[in-house]
Amino acid sequence: IYAPEDGKHLTEIENQLKVLIDNGTVEYWHKGKLLAGSPWLSETEAKLNNAQIVLPIVSSNFLASDECNKWLQMADKLGKQIV
């Protein structure tokens, strides 16, 4: 979960996890992977529901975002491990 303004931080995390992603140890998803015209709400809810770990990129942008806080609260209610 990240605020759109924090996209550069997402790229940094992707780079740090690249070896684990490439060898299949880690699979990740974020809303930037949504295809245009896809049902973003239901797809995001499904991905969150199936997640084992939720890694929010916490920043002042994140804290100011009602959308980010909504997704984080949903992850917490689902009992997801938030790191």
Short mmCIF file of C-alpha atoms in Angstrom, two decimals:
data_model
loop_
_atom_site.label_atom_id
_atom_site.label_comp_id
_atom_site.label_asym_id
_atom_site.label_seq_id
_atom_site.Cartn_x
_atom_site.Cartn_y
_atom_site.Cartn_z
CA ILE A 1 0.00 0.00 0.00
CA TYR A 2 1.48 3.33 -1.00
CA ALA A 3 0.45 6.87 -1.84
CA PRO A 4 0.82 7.72 -5.54
CA GLU A 5 3.35 10.43 -4.64
CA ASP A 6 5.64 7.72 -3.21
CA GLY A 7 6.12 5.77 -6.43
CA LYS A 8 9.89 6.27 -6.32
CA HIS A 9 10.01 4.48 -2.96
CA LEU A 10 8.07 1.58 -4.47
CA THR A 11 10.70 1.32 -7.20
CA GLU A 12 13.46 1.23 -4.56
CA ILE A 13 11.71 -1.61 -2.70
CA GLU A 14 11.19 -3.52 -5.95
CA ASN A 15 14.92 -3.19 -6.67
CA GLN A 16 15.82 -4.43 -3.20
CA LEU A 17 13.53 -7.46 -3.56
CA LYS A 18 14.47 -8.22 -7.19
CA VAL A 19 16.42 -11.41 -6.48
CA LEU A 20 13.57 -12.80 -4.37
CA ILE A 21 11.00 -11.80 -6.98
CA ASP A 22 13.04 -13.29 -9.83
CA ASN A 23 13.52 -16.64 -8.10
CA GLY A 24 9.84 -16.86 -7.09
CA THR A 25 10.39 -16.55 -3.34
CA VAL A 26 8.37 -13.33 -3.23
CA GLU A 27 5.32 -12.49 -5.30
CA TYR A 28 4.04 -8.97 -5.00
CA TRP A 29 1.23 -6.82 -6.25
CA HIS A 30 0.31 -3.17 -6.08
CA LYS A 31 -2.42 -1.13 -7.70
CA GLY A 32 0.01 0.11 -10.32
CA LYS A 33 -0.26 -3.36 -11.87
CA LEU A 34 -3.97 -2.89 -12.61
CA LEU A 35 -4.86 -2.87 -16.28
CA ALA A 36 -6.86 0.03 -17.64
CA GLY A 37 -10.56 -0.66 -17.36
CA SER A 38 -10.18 -3.51 -14.88
CA PRO A 39 -12.49 -3.68 -11.86
CA TRP A 40 -9.93 -2.04 -9.57
CA LEU A 41 -11.91 -2.22 -6.34
CA SER A 42 -12.76 -5.92 -6.48
CA GLU A 43 -9.31 -6.83 -7.80
CA THR A 44 -7.58 -4.86 -5.04
CA GLU A 45 -9.82 -6.42 -2.38
CA ALA A 46 -9.09 -9.90 -3.75
CA LYS A 47 -5.33 -9.32 -3.78
CA LEU A 48 -5.44 -7.95 -0.24
CA ASN A 49 -7.56 -10.86 0.92
CA ASN A 50 -5.06 -13.35 -0.55
CA ALA A 51 -1.96 -11.57 0.73
CA GLN A 52 0.16 -13.09 3.46
CA ILE A 53 2.07 -9.89 4.21
CA VAL A 54 1.14 -6.25 3.63
CA LEU A 55 4.04 -3.82 3.29
CA PRO A 56 2.82 -0.23 3.45
CA ILE A 57 5.20 2.52 2.38
CA VAL A 58 4.57 4.87 5.28
CA SER A 59 5.26 8.54 4.57
CA SER A 60 3.56 11.84 5.21
CA ASN A 61 1.73 11.30 1.89
CA PHE A 62 0.55 7.91 3.09
CA LEU A 63 -0.60 9.23 6.43
CA ALA A 64 -2.56 12.02 4.71
CA SER A 65 -4.28 9.59 2.32
CA ASP A 66 -7.76 8.42 3.28
CA GLU A 67 -7.52 5.68 0.65
CA CYS A 68 -4.25 4.29 2.04
CA ASN A 69 -5.62 4.29 5.56
CA LYS A 70 -8.78 2.51 4.38
CA TRP A 71 -6.74 -0.30 2.79
CA LEU A 72 -4.48 -0.56 5.82
CA GLN A 73 -7.49 -0.86 8.15
CA MET A 74 -8.97 -3.54 5.89
CA ALA A 75 -5.69 -5.49 5.98
CA ASP A 76 -5.67 -5.25 9.76
CA LYS A 77 -9.29 -6.46 10.02
CA LEU A 78 -8.41 -9.41 7.78
CA GLY A 79 -5.62 -10.30 10.20
CA LYS A 80 -2.85 -9.74 7.67
CA GLN A 81 0.72 -9.41 8.82
CA ILE A 82 1.60 -5.76 8.32
CA VAL A 83 5.34 -5.07 8.23
#
